[in-house]
């Protein structure tokens, strides 16, 4: 696997470029964050767009402000190696050994006090696809780090009343391993998926109904 090679100076420079890039293609990014975040977390995000990684980077710089490392497809990291300097590390899902290495590396980062970001769907899927079909890696990480909360983050892309589309983000309440229903890893994974789906569908309804009072612009 390819480990992260995070560089603070590169993050600072890239943040300026990334903000201008997002402003070029999006009207704004709207965030709903109702309570203070824990100092460390496992963040999970739905994956429906090429933009997701760049949006997550912007979100972390301007709102989450965690020492965040994100699991990424090995091919994607090879195609865009600069993500490694932003904290991305690879997973090869075609190899059981590669998966185990990535999960163990995630655990090491968490034990060092870092936060880890995961896209539990594994691949990009249409925003409206249901079920979300979470892979079991997130639960495996939670199982070995039960004291660290999982924070679900829902992304929703939408065209409104302007030329450019908008991005809506809801940062959910902390979820702990012991609070998930079920006794097996499969059952707990299903419980997590159901909780995340409920949050994503709630966000979608807020966007459709144009209920924006609880959101703030971060772009």
Short mmCIF file of C-alpha atoms in Angstrom, two decimals:
data_model
loop_
_atom_site.label_atom_id
_atom_site.label_comp_id
_atom_site.label_asym_id
_atom_site.label_seq_id
_atom_site.Cartn_x
_atom_site.Cartn_y
_atom_site.Cartn_z
CA UNK A 1 0.00 0.00 0.00
CA UNK A 2 0.96 3.64 -0.39
CA UNK A 3 1.19 5.47 2.91
CA UNK A 4 0.32 9.14 3.26
CA UNK A 5 3.12 11.69 2.94
CA UNK A 6 1.34 14.67 4.42
CA UNK A 7 2.97 18.08 3.94
CA UNK A 8 1.58 21.10 5.82
CA UNK A 9 3.05 23.58 3.34
CA UNK A 10 1.47 21.72 0.41
CA UNK A 11 -1.91 21.65 2.15
CA UNK A 12 -1.74 25.42 2.67
CA UNK A 13 -0.88 26.13 -0.97
CA UNK A 14 -3.33 23.58 -2.34
CA UNK A 15 -6.13 25.01 -0.19
CA UNK A 16 -5.92 28.31 -2.08
CA UNK A 17 -6.01 26.56 -5.46
CA UNK A 18 -8.79 24.20 -4.39
CA UNK A 19 -11.02 27.03 -3.15
CA UNK A 20 -10.73 28.85 -6.47
CA UNK A 21 -11.45 25.62 -8.35
CA UNK A 22 -14.59 24.97 -6.31
CA UNK A 23 -15.75 28.56 -6.72
CA UNK A 24 -15.38 28.20 -10.48
CA UNK A 25 -17.78 25.25 -10.67
CA UNK A 26 -20.12 25.68 -7.68
CA UNK A 27 -22.30 28.51 -6.43
CA UNK A 28 -21.48 27.66 -2.83
CA UNK A 29 -21.07 24.90 -0.27
CA UNK A 30 -23.63 24.88 2.54
CA UNK A 31 -22.88 23.20 5.84
CA UNK A 32 -25.14 22.01 8.64
CA UNK A 33 -23.11 21.32 11.77
CA UNK A 34 -25.21 21.41 14.92
CA UNK A 35 -22.75 20.60 17.69
CA UNK A 36 -19.02 20.78 18.52
CA UNK A 37 -16.95 17.98 17.07
CA UNK A 38 -14.86 15.55 19.13
CA UNK A 39 -11.11 16.08 18.90
CA UNK A 40 -10.69 12.80 17.02
CA UNK A 41 -13.08 10.80 14.84
CA UNK A 42 -13.65 8.30 12.09
CA UNK A 43 -15.45 10.25 9.36
CA UNK A 44 -17.62 8.44 6.80
CA UNK A 45 -18.83 10.12 3.63
CA UNK A 46 -21.12 8.96 0.81
CA UNK A 47 -19.39 8.79 -2.57
CA UNK A 48 -21.25 10.02 -5.65
CA UNK A 49 -18.92 12.46 -7.40
CA UNK A 50 -15.36 12.99 -8.63
CA UNK A 51 -15.45 16.15 -6.52
CA UNK A 52 -15.93 14.38 -3.18
CA UNK A 53 -12.27 14.27 -2.14
CA UNK A 54 -11.74 17.95 -2.96
CA UNK A 55 -14.94 18.93 -1.15
CA UNK A 56 -13.85 16.91 1.89
CA UNK A 57 -10.47 18.64 1.89
CA UNK A 58 -12.15 22.05 1.79
CA UNK A 59 -14.60 21.02 4.52
CA UNK A 60 -11.78 19.90 6.77
CA UNK A 61 -9.74 23.07 6.24
CA UNK A 62 -12.67 25.39 6.95
CA UNK A 63 -14.89 23.52 9.42
CA UNK A 64 -13.73 20.13 10.75
CA UNK A 65 -10.10 21.19 11.26
CA UNK A 66 -8.85 17.70 12.09
CA UNK A 67 -5.51 16.09 11.37
CA UNK A 68 -7.30 14.03 8.75
CA UNK A 69 -6.05 11.08 6.70
CA UNK A 70 -8.28 9.60 4.01
CA UNK A 71 -8.38 6.10 2.52
CA UNK A 72 -8.32 6.16 -1.28
CA UNK A 73 -8.28 3.62 -4.14
CA UNK A 74 -4.73 2.63 -4.98
CA UNK A 75 -5.30 3.42 -8.67
CA UNK A 76 -6.71 6.84 -7.81
CA UNK A 77 -3.71 7.68 -5.64
CA UNK A 78 -1.33 6.56 -8.39
CA UNK A 79 -3.21 8.68 -10.94
CA UNK A 80 -3.30 11.71 -8.59
CA UNK A 81 -0.24 11.32 -6.32
CA UNK A 82 -0.60 14.84 -4.92
CA UNK A 83 -3.43 13.50 -2.75
CA UNK A 84 -0.75 11.70 -0.72
CA UNK A 85 0.65 15.07 0.36
CA UNK A 86 -2.86 15.98 1.53
CA UNK A 87 -3.12 12.90 3.74
CA UNK A 88 -4.46 10.20 1.41
CA UNK A 89 -3.31 6.60 1.72
CA UNK A 90 -4.17 3.70 -0.55
CA UNK A 91 -6.19 0.51 -0.37
CA UNK A 92 -6.06 -2.27 -2.95
CA UNK A 93 -9.47 -3.90 -2.71
CA UNK A 94 -8.46 -6.62 -5.18
CA UNK A 95 -6.08 -8.05 -2.60
CA UNK A 96 -7.08 -9.35 0.84
CA UNK A 97 -3.56 -8.61 2.03
CA UNK A 98 -3.88 -5.07 0.68
CA UNK A 99 -7.17 -4.54 2.50
CA UNK A 100 -5.71 -5.79 5.79
CA UNK A 101 -2.70 -3.48 5.41
CA UNK A 102 -4.96 -0.46 4.81
CA UNK A 103 -7.16 -1.32 7.81
CA UNK A 104 -4.11 -1.79 10.04
CA UNK A 105 -2.64 1.50 8.83
CA UNK A 106 -5.93 3.22 9.66
CA UNK A 107 -5.73 1.78 13.17
CA UNK A 108 -2.16 3.01 13.56
CA UNK A 109 -3.18 6.53 12.55
CA UNK A 110 -6.04 6.49 15.07
CA UNK A 111 -3.72 5.31 17.85
CA UNK A 112 -1.45 8.26 17.01
CA UNK A 113 -4.36 10.63 17.62
CA UNK A 114 -5.15 11.29 13.96
CA UNK A 115 -8.60 11.19 12.38
CA UNK A 116 -9.46 8.92 9.46
CA UNK A 117 -11.87 9.56 6.58
CA UNK A 118 -13.57 6.69 4.73
CA UNK A 119 -15.91 6.33 1.78
CA UNK A 120 -17.65 3.12 2.89
CA UNK A 121 -19.40 2.57 -0.46
CA UNK A 122 -15.95 1.91 -1.92
CA UNK A 123 -16.73 3.23 -5.39
CA UNK A 124 -18.66 6.17 -6.82
CA UNK A 125 -22.38 5.51 -7.18
CA UNK A 126 -25.27 7.71 -8.25
CA UNK A 127 -26.41 10.01 -5.48
CA UNK A 128 -29.87 8.47 -5.41
CA UNK A 129 -28.77 4.82 -5.39
CA UNK A 130 -30.25 2.78 -2.57
CA UNK A 131 -29.21 0.75 -0.74
CA UNK A 132 -25.86 2.45 -0.17
CA UNK A 133 -24.19 -0.97 0.16
CA UNK A 134 -21.49 -0.15 2.69
CA UNK A 135 -18.40 -2.36 2.65
CA UNK A 136 -17.42 -3.89 6.03
CA UNK A 137 -14.09 -2.06 6.44
CA UNK A 138 -15.53 0.79 8.50
CA UNK A 139 -17.03 -1.58 11.05
CA UNK A 140 -13.75 -3.51 11.24
CA UNK A 141 -11.95 -0.26 12.14
CA UNK A 142 -14.62 0.75 14.65
CA UNK A 143 -14.46 -2.68 16.27
CA UNK A 144 -10.78 -2.21 17.13
CA UNK A 145 -11.16 1.45 18.14
CA UNK A 146 -14.42 1.44 20.06
CA UNK A 147 -13.60 4.54 22.11
CA UNK A 148 -13.39 6.71 18.99
CA UNK A 149 -16.70 8.03 17.61
CA UNK A 150 -17.76 7.77 14.00
CA UNK A 151 -19.09 10.98 12.48
CA UNK A 152 -21.35 10.50 9.42
CA UNK A 153 -21.02 13.23 6.77
CA UNK A 154 -23.62 13.38 4.01
CA UNK A 155 -22.85 15.17 0.73
CA UNK A 156 -25.70 16.24 -1.57
CA UNK A 157 -25.17 17.94 -4.94
CA UNK A 158 -28.03 19.95 -6.41
CA UNK A 159 -28.91 22.45 -9.12
CA UNK A 160 -31.09 25.23 -7.75
CA UNK A 161 -32.10 28.61 -9.16
CA UNK A 162 -28.71 29.61 -10.52
CA UNK A 163 -26.36 28.53 -13.31
CA UNK A 164 -23.96 26.74 -10.99
CA UNK A 165 -24.84 23.79 -8.82
CA UNK A 166 -24.63 23.81 -5.04
CA UNK A 167 -23.28 21.37 -2.48
CA UNK A 168 -25.06 20.67 0.79
CA UNK A 169 -23.30 18.94 3.67
CA UNK A 170 -24.71 17.60 6.91
CA UNK A 171 -22.35 16.54 9.68
CA UNK A 172 -24.24 14.10 11.87
CA UNK A 173 -24.13 13.13 15.53
CA UNK A 174 -21.37 10.84 16.83
CA UNK A 175 -21.99 7.11 16.53
CA UNK A 176 -20.19 4.63 18.78
CA UNK A 177 -19.59 0.98 18.00
CA UNK A 178 -21.57 -0.23 21.02
CA UNK A 179 -24.62 1.83 19.97
CA UNK A 180 -25.04 -0.02 16.66
CA UNK A 181 -27.66 -2.75 16.50
CA UNK A 182 -26.64 -6.36 16.06
CA UNK A 183 -24.05 -8.75 17.40
CA UNK A 184 -22.18 -9.63 14.19
CA UNK A 185 -20.04 -7.38 12.02
CA UNK A 186 -22.55 -7.79 9.18
CA UNK A 187 -25.48 -6.71 11.40
CA UNK A 188 -23.60 -3.71 12.77
CA UNK A 189 -22.60 -2.69 9.25
CA UNK A 190 -26.25 -2.84 8.22
CA UNK A 191 -27.19 -0.73 11.24
CA UNK A 192 -24.59 1.89 10.32
CA UNK A 193 -25.78 1.94 6.72
CA UNK A 194 -29.38 2.48 7.82
CA UNK A 195 -28.40 5.39 10.10
CA UNK A 196 -26.38 7.00 7.33
CA UNK A 197 -29.15 6.51 4.76
CA UNK A 198 -31.62 8.20 7.09
CA UNK A 199 -29.29 11.20 7.44
CA UNK A 200 -28.67 11.42 3.69
CA UNK A 201 -32.38 11.22 2.87
CA UNK A 202 -33.13 13.86 5.50
CA UNK A 203 -30.54 16.14 3.93
CA UNK A 204 -32.05 15.53 0.50
CA UNK A 205 -35.50 16.50 1.77
CA UNK A 206 -34.15 19.74 3.26
CA UNK A 207 -32.61 20.60 -0.12
CA UNK A 208 -35.79 19.74 -2.04
CA UNK A 209 -37.94 21.77 0.37
CA UNK A 210 -35.36 24.61 0.31
CA UNK A 211 -35.03 24.61 4.09
CA UNK A 212 -31.70 26.39 4.35
CA UNK A 213 -31.97 28.28 7.63
CA UNK A 214 -29.80 25.79 9.50
CA UNK A 215 -27.00 25.86 6.88
CA UNK A 216 -24.08 28.26 6.58
CA UNK A 217 -22.01 28.95 3.50
CA UNK A 218 -18.35 27.88 3.66
CA UNK A 219 -17.13 28.66 0.15
#
